[in-house]
Amino acid sequence: MCELLGMSANVPTDICFSFTGFLHRGGGTGPHRDGWGIAFYEEGGYRDFRDPHPSVHSPIARLICDYPIKSNIVISHIRQANVGQVRLANTHPFVREMWGRPWCYAHNGQLADWQALVHSFYRPVGSTDSEHAFCWLLGELRGAFPDLPQDDAQRHAFWRTLHGLCERLRGLGVFNLLLADGDYLYTYCSTKLAHITRRAPFGRASLSDAELTVNFAEHTTPDDVVSVIATEPLTDNEQWVRMAPGELLVWQGGVIQARFQA
């Protein structure tokens, strides 16, 4: 299956270290050769890079490693195709607008009977079960919440609704999710997701998939908080926390704001 990588931080942070290990799984240390993509939220804006070729050999992926884009939220995906051809239109992450915000989505897994999900507003461009489910999910959220939630009660109602919709999709198969709107990062676990939060005192970390070690103390301030989420842990000398099946985490500024469980 595909693999996911996400980041939530309280200050604009580059993801070069984690992404370096992650891209090696796209045709190097892993079988995910069918495309990759990465999205950044920066200063109220959004940009992404997608490539239907293996990330380990991609000049675009090397550009990302050499060009340290700083962002508070990042979503990345490497693909091992199950449904849909290997082409740009089927390459994650996908993006749609809601409430004047770009919503970015990446999915790991495979769904059965996904064609039965009826779209209300959004339509897929490609032919994957992932994008089909995204269009359904965002349409259901838009129907239930026509406007941006304005207070804590509305936000929690929105998060509970999102969790319920993710649970429905998990009922169709494997549905691991990364979703973001530029303010919050949502991570939902069906089978496999793990996370780590780095804060002072920062130490050294070593990648599992590449010969690279970094001392985060040399690149951070005492106030920085950076959380990384991945399908499988990216480092071999740190303690990652595995999410439970059916668990939704809401992240902001590198910190978990809410947790919903099956």
mmCIF file of C-alpha atoms in Angstrom:
data_model
loop_
_atom_site.group_PDB
_atom_site.id
_atom_site.type_symbol
_atom_site.label_atom_id
_atom_site.label_comp_id
_atom_site.label_asym_id
_atom_site.label_seq_id
_atom_site.Cartn_x
_atom_site.Cartn_y
_atom_site.Cartn_z
ATOM 1 C CA MET A 1 0.000 0.000 0.000
ATOM 2 C CA CYS A 2 0.907 3.691 -0.076
ATOM 3 C CA GLU A 3 2.627 5.566 2.740
ATOM 4 C CA LEU A 4 1.843 8.890 4.380
ATOM 5 C CA LEU A 5 3.941 11.658 5.918
ATOM 6 C CA GLY A 6 2.629 14.705 7.741
ATOM 7 C CA MET A 7 3.955 17.526 9.889
ATOM 8 C CA SER A 8 2.419 20.045 12.276
ATOM 9 C CA ALA A 9 4.617 22.729 13.866
ATOM 10 C CA ASN A 10 4.167 25.891 15.908
ATOM 11 C CA VAL A 11 6.719 27.767 13.777
ATOM 12 C CA PRO A 12 7.466 27.539 10.043
ATOM 13 C CA THR A 13 9.691 24.486 9.748
ATOM 14 C CA ASP A 14 11.271 22.603 6.878
ATOM 15 C CA ILE A 15 10.642 18.872 6.516
ATOM 16 C CA CYS A 16 13.853 18.073 4.641
ATOM 17 C CA PHE A 17 15.144 15.547 7.200
ATOM 18 C CA SER A 18 11.964 13.461 7.394
ATOM 19 C CA PHE A 19 11.273 13.806 3.678
ATOM 20 C CA THR A 20 14.764 12.544 2.823
ATOM 21 C CA GLY A 21 14.029 9.245 4.565
ATOM 22 C CA PHE A 22 10.485 9.124 3.245
ATOM 23 C CA LEU A 23 11.409 9.549 -0.425
ATOM 24 C CA HIS A 24 13.814 6.590 -0.242
ATOM 25 C CA ARG A 25 10.779 4.368 0.357
ATOM 26 C CA GLY A 26 9.425 5.448 -3.038
ATOM 27 C CA GLY A 27 11.273 2.872 -5.114
ATOM 28 C CA GLY A 28 14.424 2.584 -2.998
ATOM 29 C CA THR A 29 13.951 0.914 0.378
ATOM 30 C CA GLY A 30 10.244 0.437 -0.345
ATOM 31 C CA PRO A 31 8.000 -0.625 -3.259
ATOM 32 C CA HIS A 32 6.058 2.632 -3.598
ATOM 33 C CA ARG A 33 7.148 3.454 -7.162
ATOM 34 C CA ASP A 34 3.889 4.820 -8.590
ATOM 35 C CA GLY A 35 4.158 8.507 -7.838
ATOM 36 C CA TRP A 36 4.559 10.891 -4.951
ATOM 37 C CA GLY A 37 3.485 14.327 -3.853
ATOM 38 C CA ILE A 38 3.961 16.898 -1.121
ATOM 39 C CA ALA A 39 1.926 19.945 -0.080
ATOM 40 C CA PHE A 40 2.892 22.959 2.035
ATOM 41 C CA TYR A 41 0.842 25.610 3.790
ATOM 42 C CA GLU A 42 2.867 28.813 3.958
ATOM 43 C CA GLU A 43 1.900 32.264 5.233
ATOM 44 C CA GLY A 44 -1.749 31.802 4.352
ATOM 45 C CA GLY A 45 -0.937 30.238 0.982
ATOM 46 C CA TYR A 46 -0.718 26.709 -0.402
ATOM 47 C CA ARG A 47 1.539 24.979 -2.891
ATOM 48 C CA ASP A 48 2.180 21.408 -3.835
ATOM 49 C CA PHE A 49 4.470 19.296 -5.981
ATOM 50 C CA ARG A 50 3.332 16.009 -7.539
ATOM 51 C CA ASP A 51 5.132 13.541 -9.775
ATOM 52 C CA PRO A 52 3.876 10.183 -11.138
ATOM 53 C CA HIS A 53 7.439 8.795 -11.112
ATOM 54 C CA PRO A 54 9.313 7.133 -8.210
ATOM 55 C CA SER A 55 10.380 9.669 -5.603
ATOM 56 C CA VAL A 56 13.799 8.091 -5.082
ATOM 57 C CA HIS A 57 14.772 9.041 -8.654
ATOM 58 C CA SER A 58 12.738 12.260 -8.972
ATOM 59 C CA PRO A 59 14.547 15.545 -9.700
ATOM 60 C CA ILE A 60 11.542 17.317 -8.169
ATOM 61 C CA ALA A 61 11.991 15.362 -4.931
ATOM 62 C CA ARG A 62 15.663 16.333 -4.852
ATOM 63 C CA LEU A 63 14.596 19.957 -5.295
ATOM 64 C CA ILE A 64 12.422 19.687 -2.175
ATOM 65 C CA CYS A 65 15.368 18.306 -0.208
ATOM 66 C CA ASP A 66 17.676 21.078 -1.441
ATOM 67 C CA TYR A 67 15.130 23.881 -1.086
ATOM 68 C CA PRO A 68 14.050 24.020 2.580
ATOM 69 C CA ILE A 69 10.480 25.282 2.301
ATOM 70 C CA LYS A 70 9.283 26.284 5.762
ATOM 71 C CA SER A 71 5.705 25.481 6.647
ATOM 72 C CA ASN A 72 3.469 24.922 9.678
ATOM 73 C CA ILE A 73 1.629 22.039 8.014
ATOM 74 C CA VAL A 74 2.929 19.523 5.454
ATOM 75 C CA ILE A 75 1.258 16.503 3.848
ATOM 76 C CA SER A 76 3.159 14.025 1.673
ATOM 77 C CA HIS A 77 2.329 10.693 0.015
ATOM 78 C CA ILE A 78 4.167 7.966 -1.890
ATOM 79 C CA ARG A 79 1.990 5.693 -3.993
ATOM 80 C CA GLN A 80 1.806 1.984 -4.636
ATOM 81 C CA ALA A 81 -1.079 1.872 -7.096
ATOM 82 C CA ASN A 82 -4.094 -0.333 -6.426
ATOM 83 C CA VAL A 83 -6.947 1.503 -8.149
ATOM 84 C CA GLY A 84 -6.363 3.808 -11.118
ATOM 85 C CA GLN A 85 -3.518 4.140 -13.590
ATOM 86 C CA VAL A 86 -0.119 5.583 -12.745
ATOM 87 C CA ARG A 87 -0.562 9.159 -13.929
ATOM 88 C CA LEU A 88 -0.506 12.684 -12.574
ATOM 89 C CA ALA A 89 -4.275 12.921 -12.098
ATOM 90 C CA ASN A 90 -4.132 9.942 -9.732
ATOM 91 C CA THR A 91 -1.181 11.236 -7.703
ATOM 92 C CA HIS A 92 -1.775 12.408 -4.121
ATOM 93 C CA PRO A 93 -2.217 14.736 -2.359
ATOM 94 C CA PHE A 94 -5.508 16.027 -3.739
ATOM 95 C CA VAL A 95 -6.858 19.497 -3.016
ATOM 96 C CA ARG A 96 -10.298 21.162 -3.070
ATOM 97 C CA GLU A 97 -11.626 24.494 -1.805
ATOM 98 C CA MET A 98 -14.054 24.772 1.113
ATOM 99 C CA TRP A 99 -14.869 27.948 3.106
ATOM 100 C CA GLY A 100 -12.281 29.808 1.019
ATOM 101 C CA ARG A 101 -9.540 27.453 2.171
ATOM 102 C CA PRO A 102 -7.538 24.822 0.252
ATOM 103 C CA TRP A 103 -8.225 21.399 1.807
ATOM 104 C CA CYS A 104 -5.414 18.935 1.191
ATOM 105 C CA TYR A 105 -5.947 15.169 1.464
ATOM 106 C CA ALA A 106 -3.875 12.002 1.171
ATOM 107 C CA HIS A 107 -5.061 8.430 1.748
ATOM 108 C CA ASN A 108 -3.361 5.125 2.392
ATOM 109 C CA GLY A 109 -5.424 1.969 1.875
ATOM 110 C CA GLN A 110 -7.961 0.383 -0.389
ATOM 111 C CA LEU A 111 -11.761 0.605 -0.263
ATOM 112 C CA ALA A 112 -14.463 -1.783 -1.445
ATOM 113 C CA ASP A 113 -17.713 -0.579 -3.047
ATOM 114 C CA TRP A 114 -16.361 2.957 -3.129
ATOM 115 C CA GLN A 115 -18.306 3.712 -6.304
ATOM 116 C CA ALA A 116 -21.484 3.618 -4.193
ATOM 117 C CA LEU A 117 -20.429 6.802 -2.376
ATOM 118 C CA VAL A 118 -22.676 9.465 -3.914
ATOM 119 C CA HIS A 119 -21.100 12.873 -4.538
ATOM 120 C CA SER A 120 -23.022 15.998 -3.592
ATOM 121 C CA PHE A 121 -20.750 18.863 -4.651
ATOM 122 C CA TYR A 122 -17.202 17.773 -5.497
ATOM 123 C CA ARG A 123 -16.181 15.513 -8.374
ATOM 124 C CA PRO A 124 -12.956 13.531 -8.876
ATOM 125 C CA VAL A 125 -10.537 14.371 -11.667
ATOM 126 C CA GLY A 126 -8.739 11.020 -11.629
ATOM 127 C CA SER A 127 -9.939 7.455 -11.260
ATOM 128 C CA THR A 128 -8.803 6.389 -7.770
ATOM 129 C CA ASP A 129 -10.909 5.221 -4.857
ATOM 130 C CA SER A 130 -8.911 7.704 -2.758
ATOM 131 C CA GLU A 131 -9.991 10.814 -4.643
ATOM 132 C CA HIS A 132 -13.547 9.508 -4.952
ATOM 133 C CA ALA A 133 -13.682 9.132 -1.159
ATOM 134 C CA PHE A 134 -12.158 12.603 -0.659
ATOM 135 C CA CYS A 135 -14.809 14.248 -2.824
ATOM 136 C CA TRP A 136 -17.530 12.402 -0.920
ATOM 137 C CA LEU A 137 -16.013 13.236 2.459
ATOM 138 C CA LEU A 138 -15.597 16.941 1.772
ATOM 139 C CA GLY A 139 -19.059 17.139 0.224
ATOM 140 C CA GLU A 140 -20.608 15.598 3.341
ATOM 141 C CA LEU A 141 -18.717 18.047 5.550
ATOM 142 C CA ARG A 142 -19.748 20.994 3.403
ATOM 143 C CA GLY A 143 -23.373 19.876 3.526
ATOM 144 C CA ALA A 144 -23.327 19.589 7.318
ATOM 145 C CA PHE A 145 -21.315 22.788 7.851
ATOM 146 C CA PRO A 146 -21.988 25.340 5.075
ATOM 147 C CA ASP A 147 -19.878 27.937 6.906
ATOM 148 C CA LEU A 148 -16.594 27.887 8.794
ATOM 149 C CA PRO A 149 -17.129 26.861 12.455
ATOM 150 C CA GLN A 150 -16.698 29.989 14.558
ATOM 151 C CA ASP A 151 -16.395 28.796 18.160
ATOM 152 C CA ASP A 152 -15.194 25.815 20.176
ATOM 153 C CA ALA A 153 -18.600 24.120 20.226
ATOM 154 C CA GLN A 154 -18.947 24.311 16.450
ATOM 155 C CA ARG A 155 -15.373 23.155 15.905
ATOM 156 C CA HIS A 156 -15.846 20.122 18.144
ATOM 157 C CA ALA A 157 -19.104 19.302 16.364
ATOM 158 C CA PHE A 158 -17.222 19.491 13.059
ATOM 159 C CA TRP A 159 -14.437 17.238 14.368
ATOM 160 C CA ARG A 160 -16.948 14.674 15.663
ATOM 161 C CA THR A 161 -18.671 14.675 12.274
ATOM 162 C CA LEU A 162 -15.322 14.174 10.511
ATOM 163 C CA HIS A 163 -14.539 11.254 12.798
ATOM 164 C CA GLY A 164 -17.910 9.671 12.064
ATOM 165 C CA LEU A 165 -17.369 9.984 8.306
ATOM 166 C CA CYS A 166 -13.889 8.459 8.617
ATOM 167 C CA GLU A 167 -15.406 5.571 10.543
ATOM 168 C CA ARG A 168 -17.888 5.018 7.705
ATOM 169 C CA LEU A 169 -15.035 4.901 5.207
ATOM 170 C CA ARG A 170 -13.077 2.515 7.434
ATOM 171 C CA GLY A 171 -16.085 0.222 7.156
ATOM 172 C CA LEU A 172 -15.304 -0.072 3.428
ATOM 173 C CA GLY A 173 -11.709 -1.234 3.932
ATOM 174 C CA VAL A 174 -8.404 0.359 4.895
ATOM 175 C CA PHE A 175 -8.633 4.128 5.344
ATOM 176 C CA ASN A 176 -5.629 5.925 6.811
ATOM 177 C CA LEU A 177 -5.977 9.665 6.305
ATOM 178 C CA LEU A 178 -4.101 12.949 6.367
ATOM 179 C CA LEU A 179 -6.276 16.040 5.894
ATOM 180 C CA ALA A 180 -5.516 19.734 6.409
ATOM 181 C CA ASP A 181 -7.036 23.173 5.889
ATOM 182 C CA GLY A 182 -4.007 25.339 6.676
ATOM 183 C CA ASP A 183 -5.030 25.780 10.304
ATOM 184 C CA TYR A 184 -5.501 22.200 11.519
ATOM 185 C CA LEU A 185 -3.976 18.880 10.482
ATOM 186 C CA TYR A 186 -6.217 15.826 10.880
ATOM 187 C CA THR A 187 -4.790 12.308 11.099
ATOM 188 C CA TYR A 188 -7.062 9.271 11.113
ATOM 189 C CA CYS A 189 -5.809 5.728 11.629
ATOM 190 C CA SER A 190 -7.457 2.661 10.179
ATOM 191 C CA THR A 191 -4.490 0.297 10.427
ATOM 192 C CA LYS A 192 -1.117 2.084 10.629
ATOM 193 C CA LEU A 193 -0.041 5.604 11.596
ATOM 194 C CA ALA A 194 2.624 6.680 14.074
ATOM 195 C CA HIS A 195 3.677 10.070 15.402
ATOM 196 C CA ILE A 196 6.454 11.759 17.336
ATOM 197 C CA THR A 197 6.587 15.224 18.900
ATOM 198 C CA ARG A 198 9.966 16.924 19.208
ATOM 199 C CA ARG A 199 10.440 19.768 21.678
ATOM 200 C CA ALA A 200 13.171 21.079 23.961
ATOM 201 C CA PRO A 201 15.540 19.634 24.956
ATOM 202 C CA PHE A 202 16.138 18.595 21.357
ATOM 203 C CA GLY A 203 18.523 15.760 20.520
ATOM 204 C CA ARG A 204 19.862 13.713 17.638
ATOM 205 C CA ALA A 205 17.760 11.636 15.256
ATOM 206 C CA SER A 206 18.903 9.033 12.711
ATOM 207 C CA LEU A 207 16.902 7.998 9.655
ATOM 208 C CA SER A 208 16.000 4.355 9.145
ATOM 209 C CA ASP A 209 16.032 4.554 5.333
ATOM 210 C CA ALA A 210 19.068 6.751 4.662
ATOM 211 C CA GLU A 211 22.458 7.394 6.219
ATOM 212 C CA LEU A 212 21.589 10.738 7.750
ATOM 213 C CA THR A 213 21.670 12.000 11.331
ATOM 214 C CA VAL A 214 20.679 15.468 12.498
ATOM 215 C CA ASN A 215 21.088 17.254 15.812
ATOM 216 C CA PHE A 216 17.835 19.212 16.103
ATOM 217 C CA ALA A 217 19.326 21.346 18.881
ATOM 218 C CA GLU A 218 21.399 23.084 16.188
ATOM 219 C CA HIS A 219 18.349 24.004 14.107
ATOM 220 C CA THR A 220 15.659 24.921 16.650
ATOM 221 C CA THR A 221 14.830 27.302 19.478
ATOM 222 C CA PRO A 222 13.679 26.225 22.956
ATOM 223 C CA ASP A 223 10.107 27.219 22.083
ATOM 224 C CA ASP A 224 9.774 25.082 18.931
ATOM 225 C CA VAL A 225 7.303 22.190 18.832
ATOM 226 C CA VAL A 226 7.339 19.936 15.760
ATOM 227 C CA SER A 227 5.261 16.786 15.326
ATOM 228 C CA VAL A 228 5.768 14.293 12.504
ATOM 229 C CA ILE A 229 3.236 11.646 11.497
ATOM 230 C CA ALA A 230 4.102 8.701 9.235
ATOM 231 C CA THR A 231 2.780 5.318 8.215
ATOM 232 C CA GLU A 232 5.903 3.752 9.701
ATOM 233 C CA PRO A 233 8.470 5.450 11.992
ATOM 234 C CA LEU A 234 11.173 7.228 10.001
ATOM 235 C CA THR A 235 13.927 7.149 12.639
ATOM 236 C CA ASP A 236 15.509 4.244 14.478
ATOM 237 C CA ASN A 237 16.649 5.964 17.668
ATOM 238 C CA GLU A 238 13.444 7.693 18.798
ATOM 239 C CA GLN A 239 10.236 6.535 20.472
ATOM 240 C CA TRP A 240 7.263 6.883 18.141
ATOM 241 C CA VAL A 241 3.645 6.534 19.293
ATOM 242 C CA ARG A 242 1.353 4.331 17.220
ATOM 243 C CA MET A 243 -2.236 5.474 16.761
ATOM 244 C CA ALA A 244 -5.095 3.123 17.555
ATOM 245 C CA PRO A 245 -7.460 1.881 14.820
ATOM 246 C CA GLY A 246 -10.424 4.232 14.600
ATOM 247 C CA GLU A 247 -8.549 7.128 16.218
ATOM 248 C CA LEU A 248 -8.709 10.704 14.892
ATOM 249 C CA LEU A 249 -6.190 13.284 16.107
ATOM 250 C CA VAL A 250 -6.589 17.021 15.544
ATOM 251 C CA TRP A 251 -3.248 18.860 15.432
ATOM 252 C CA GLN A 252 -2.453 22.554 15.604
ATOM 253 C CA GLY A 253 0.959 24.066 16.196
ATOM 254 C CA GLY A 254 2.516 20.642 16.702
ATOM 255 C CA VAL A 255 0.174 19.821 19.581
ATOM 256 C CA ILE A 256 -2.827 17.477 19.734
ATOM 257 C CA GLN A 257 -5.929 19.637 20.240
ATOM 258 C CA ALA A 258 -8.524 16.850 20.274
ATOM 259 C CA ARG A 259 -8.719 13.073 20.133
ATOM 260 C CA PHE A 260 -11.641 10.915 19.004
ATOM 261 C CA GLN A 261 -11.682 7.133 19.260
ATOM 262 C CA ALA A 262 -13.837 4.317 17.951
#
